[in-house]
Short mmCIF file of C-alpha atoms in Angstrom, two decimals:
data_model
loop_
_atom_site.label_atom_id
_atom_site.label_comp_id
_atom_site.label_asym_id
_atom_site.label_seq_id
_atom_site.Cartn_x
_atom_site.Cartn_y
_atom_site.Cartn_z
CA MET A 1 121.47 49.57 149.37
CA GLN A 2 118.89 47.63 147.82
CA ALA A 3 116.29 50.35 147.91
CA THR A 4 118.66 52.69 146.11
CA TRP A 5 119.15 50.21 143.18
CA TYR A 6 115.53 49.74 143.05
CA ALA A 7 115.03 53.55 142.73
CA LEU A 8 117.50 53.61 140.00
CA LEU A 9 115.94 50.87 138.04
CA VAL A 10 112.62 52.56 138.24
CA ILE A 11 113.97 55.86 137.18
CA GLY A 12 115.72 54.13 134.30
CA VAL A 13 112.42 52.46 133.21
CA VAL A 14 110.77 55.93 133.41
CA ILE A 15 113.37 57.52 131.06
CA VAL A 16 112.91 54.67 128.34
CA VAL A 17 109.07 55.12 128.54
CA ASP A 18 109.44 59.10 128.30
CA LEU A 19 111.71 58.70 125.40
CA SER A 20 109.46 56.53 123.50
CA ARG A 21 106.43 58.79 124.19
CA THR A 22 108.61 61.84 123.11
CA VAL A 23 109.44 60.14 119.86
CA VAL A 24 105.73 59.26 119.08
CA SER A 25 104.55 62.74 120.06
CA VAL A 26 107.27 64.37 117.88
CA ARG A 27 106.34 62.26 114.93
CA GLY A 28 102.58 62.70 115.15
CA ALA A 29 103.18 66.52 115.56
CA ARG A 30 105.12 66.77 112.53
CA ARG A 31 102.48 64.70 110.58
CA TYR A 32 99.42 66.54 111.59
CA GLY A 33 100.96 69.88 112.36
CA SER A 34 99.31 69.70 115.76
CA ALA A 35 100.24 72.28 118.41
CA ALA A 36 98.88 69.92 121.14
CA LEU A 37 100.98 66.93 120.04
CA GLN A 38 103.99 69.35 119.92
CA ALA A 39 103.25 70.39 123.49
CA ASN A 40 102.83 66.85 124.49
CA ALA A 41 106.36 66.09 123.08
CA VAL A 42 107.94 69.00 124.90
CA HIS A 43 106.20 67.84 128.15
CA PHE A 44 107.53 64.22 127.82
CA ALA A 45 110.95 65.39 126.98
CA SER A 46 111.19 67.68 129.96
CA ASP A 47 110.12 64.68 132.15
CA MET A 48 112.86 62.53 130.38
CA LEU A 49 115.55 65.33 131.31
CA GLY A 50 114.19 65.68 134.64
CA SER A 51 114.40 62.00 135.31
CA SER A 52 117.87 61.80 133.83
CA ALA A 53 119.04 64.76 136.23
CA VAL A 54 117.61 62.85 139.16
CA LEU A 55 119.43 59.65 138.11
CA LEU A 56 122.47 61.50 137.58
CA GLY A 57 122.14 63.07 141.18
CA LEU A 58 121.65 59.80 142.84
CA LEU A 59 124.72 58.30 141.38
CA LEU A 60 126.79 61.40 142.34
CA VAL A 61 125.42 60.96 145.91
CA ARG A 62 126.52 57.36 146.04
CA ALA A 63 129.82 58.48 144.80
CA GLY A 64 130.18 60.86 147.74
CA TYR A 65 128.81 64.16 146.43
CA THR A 66 126.35 64.92 149.04
CA ARG A 67 125.05 68.28 147.39
CA ALA A 68 124.36 66.53 143.98
CA ASP A 69 120.83 65.64 145.02
CA SER A 70 120.00 69.54 145.58
CA ALA A 71 121.58 70.45 142.25
CA ALA A 72 119.64 67.69 140.46
CA ALA A 73 116.33 69.24 141.99
CA LEU A 74 117.38 72.80 140.80
CA LEU A 75 118.22 71.48 137.46
CA VAL A 76 114.72 69.81 137.31
CA ALA A 77 113.07 73.10 138.29
CA VAL A 78 114.84 75.08 135.52
CA LEU A 79 113.89 72.39 133.02
CA VAL A 80 110.38 72.73 133.85
CA LEU A 81 110.34 76.46 133.77
CA LEU A 82 111.98 76.29 130.16
CA ALA A 83 109.53 73.92 129.02
CA ALA A 84 106.63 76.00 130.36
CA ALA A 85 107.92 79.15 128.56
CA ARG A 86 108.31 77.39 125.39
CA LEU A 87 104.82 75.87 125.42
CA MET A 88 103.45 79.36 126.25
CA LYS A 89 105.19 81.16 123.48
CA ALA A 90 104.49 78.59 120.88
CA ASN A 91 100.54 78.33 121.80
CA THR A 92 100.15 81.94 122.26
CA ASP A 93 101.33 82.50 118.73
CA VAL A 94 98.65 80.00 117.66
CA LEU A 95 95.85 81.69 119.57
CA MET A 96 96.89 85.14 118.53
CA ASP A 97 96.72 83.78 114.95
CA ARG A 98 100.47 84.79 114.27
CA ALA A 99 102.20 83.12 111.40
CA PRO A 100 105.92 82.50 111.15
CA ALA A 101 107.76 85.35 109.55
CA ALA A 102 109.29 82.84 107.20
CA ALA A 103 105.90 81.77 105.71
CA GLU A 104 105.07 85.48 104.87
CA GLU A 105 108.29 86.01 103.24
CA THR A 106 108.02 82.72 101.35
CA ALA A 107 104.54 83.89 100.12
CA ARG A 108 105.65 87.26 98.91
CA ALA A 109 108.53 85.72 97.06
CA ALA A 110 106.33 83.38 95.33
CA ILE A 111 103.95 86.07 94.05
CA SER A 112 106.80 88.49 93.14
CA GLY A 113 107.87 85.40 90.73
CA ILE A 114 104.64 85.48 88.81
CA GLU A 115 104.84 86.54 85.20
CA PRO A 116 103.26 88.77 84.18
CA GLY A 117 103.64 90.51 87.65
CA VAL A 118 100.72 91.66 89.86
CA GLU A 119 100.58 94.57 92.25
CA VAL A 120 100.45 93.05 95.96
CA ARG A 121 98.35 95.59 97.98
CA ARG A 122 98.08 93.57 101.01
CA LEU A 123 99.25 90.12 102.56
CA ARG A 124 97.82 88.88 105.70
CA MET A 125 98.88 85.48 107.10
CA ARG A 126 97.92 83.27 110.07
CA GLN A 127 98.39 79.71 111.05
CA ALA A 128 96.00 77.26 112.66
CA GLY A 129 96.03 73.41 113.04
CA GLY A 130 99.27 73.29 111.17
CA ARG A 131 97.91 75.15 108.03
CA GLN A 132 98.94 78.47 106.64
CA PHE A 133 95.96 80.95 105.74
CA ALA A 134 96.96 83.72 103.35
CA ASP A 135 94.51 86.56 102.51
CA VAL A 136 96.08 88.50 99.57
CA VAL A 137 94.83 91.75 97.72
CA ILE A 138 96.20 92.37 94.40
CA GLY A 139 95.61 95.30 92.01
CA VAL A 140 94.94 94.82 88.33
CA SER A 141 94.27 97.35 85.52
CA PRO A 142 90.92 99.07 86.00
CA GLU A 143 90.21 98.15 82.40
CA ALA A 144 90.82 94.53 82.75
CA ALA A 145 88.06 92.16 82.01
CA VAL A 146 86.57 90.03 84.75
CA GLY A 147 88.35 86.96 83.13
CA GLN A 148 91.73 88.53 83.34
CA GLY A 149 91.15 89.46 87.07
CA HIS A 150 89.98 86.10 87.66
CA GLU A 151 93.17 84.48 85.80
CA ALA A 152 95.52 86.83 87.89
CA ALA A 153 93.96 85.71 91.16
CA ASN A 154 94.53 81.96 90.11
CA ARG A 155 98.17 82.54 89.21
CA VAL A 156 98.58 83.99 92.70
CA GLU A 157 96.66 81.21 94.30
CA ALA A 158 98.70 78.69 92.64
CA ALA A 159 102.01 80.35 93.40
CA VAL A 160 101.44 80.59 97.11
CA HIS A 161 100.15 76.87 97.12
CA ASP A 162 103.33 75.75 95.44
CA ALA A 163 105.46 77.48 97.96
CA LEU A 164 103.37 76.58 101.06
CA PRO A 165 101.88 73.19 100.22
CA GLY A 166 98.53 72.53 101.94
CA SER A 167 97.84 76.41 102.60
CA ASP A 168 94.48 77.97 102.21
CA VAL A 169 94.59 80.92 99.99
CA VAL A 170 91.93 83.73 99.32
CA VAL A 171 92.77 86.43 96.75
CA HIS A 172 90.73 89.72 96.31
CA VAL A 173 91.24 91.76 93.11
CA GLU A 174 90.95 95.45 93.14
CA PRO A 175 91.93 98.20 90.65
CA SER A 176 95.54 99.10 90.56
CA ALA A 177 96.13 102.23 92.55
CA ALA A 178 99.15 103.32 90.43
CA GLU A 179 97.03 103.02 87.25
CA VAL A 180 94.14 104.91 88.83
CA ALA A 181 96.52 107.77 89.87
CA ILE A 182 97.88 108.10 86.34
CA ARG A 183 94.38 108.02 84.59
CA ASP A 184 93.31 110.84 87.08
CA ARG A 185 96.42 113.12 86.17
CA ALA A 186 96.05 112.27 82.45
CA HIS A 187 92.36 113.41 82.83
CA ALA A 188 93.00 116.46 84.52
CA ALA A 189 95.93 117.42 82.34
CA ALA A 190 93.72 117.02 79.24
CA LEU A 191 91.00 119.15 80.58
CA ALA A 192 93.70 121.98 81.19
CA VAL A 193 94.43 122.18 77.53
CA PRO A 194 92.68 125.04 75.99
CA GLY A 195 89.66 124.30 73.77
CA VAL A 196 89.18 120.59 75.26
CA ARG A 197 85.54 120.32 76.47
CA GLU A 198 85.42 116.34 77.49
CA VAL A 199 87.76 113.69 78.01
CA HIS A 200 86.93 110.05 77.90
CA ASN A 201 88.16 106.57 77.20
CA VAL A 202 91.42 107.07 79.11
CA SER A 203 93.48 103.98 78.98
CA VAL A 204 96.95 103.26 80.73
CA LEU A 205 99.06 100.81 78.71
CA ASP A 206 102.45 99.14 79.66
CA VAL A 207 104.28 98.92 76.35
CA GLY A 208 107.99 97.41 76.70
CA GLY A 209 108.11 98.53 80.17
CA ARG A 210 107.04 102.06 79.32
CA THR A 211 103.68 103.53 80.44
CA GLU A 212 101.58 105.07 77.58
CA VAL A 213 98.26 106.85 77.92
CA SER A 214 95.69 106.68 75.40
CA LEU A 215 92.56 109.06 75.55
CA HIS A 216 89.73 110.64 73.54
CA VAL A 217 89.04 114.23 73.83
CA ASN A 218 85.95 116.35 72.55
CA ARG A 219 86.76 120.05 71.54
CA LYS A 220 84.25 122.72 71.30
CA ARG A 221 83.75 122.56 67.55
CA SER A 222 85.04 119.08 66.68
CA ALA A 223 85.91 115.62 68.29
CA GLN A 224 89.43 114.39 67.76
CA THR A 225 91.28 111.18 69.02
CA ARG A 226 94.65 111.29 70.48
#
């Protein structure tokens, strides 16, 4: 009888200790974004639940339920397996550089809200050490100056930083594919006009939501501007 009460007391102390360690680990994981501390918290929480199951089993055995001890042992085994599966899933995502889908959606939404808008050609995200890493490729007008492209990249970087504080953002600037296609089509169409010898200075403009094309052509006898 005395040994049973001693075992119950020891298990009760273990539960209190595991609870305190779980709380401290969870707070540390949230503060530092640490996968290791998060795994530690899950480990201590599973220990606490397992100890609680053992305590409940012993109490039920004392009450006359002889199978309660075996049921408690099975419950502890299930808790251990669930904790292991959760830890494997979370840490495999970290090792595989998988970022939460919500983070990518948040970054896309932030970039789409930029004024004036930019063309997002690619967005890749990963997570490590509690930080989000974003690799963004945007398209700007082929005729944009270096300063304009740099300013567009700064706006994208600031938008993602505001949406995902503490993130590391790298923005690559490339010529807009849509404008390049329009320029090529306009160039080919102008050369198909009888008498046109040369086409140059092709510009694609966005005027009031409409796309306008400006170009210079040289005819066989004279140069005209259209």
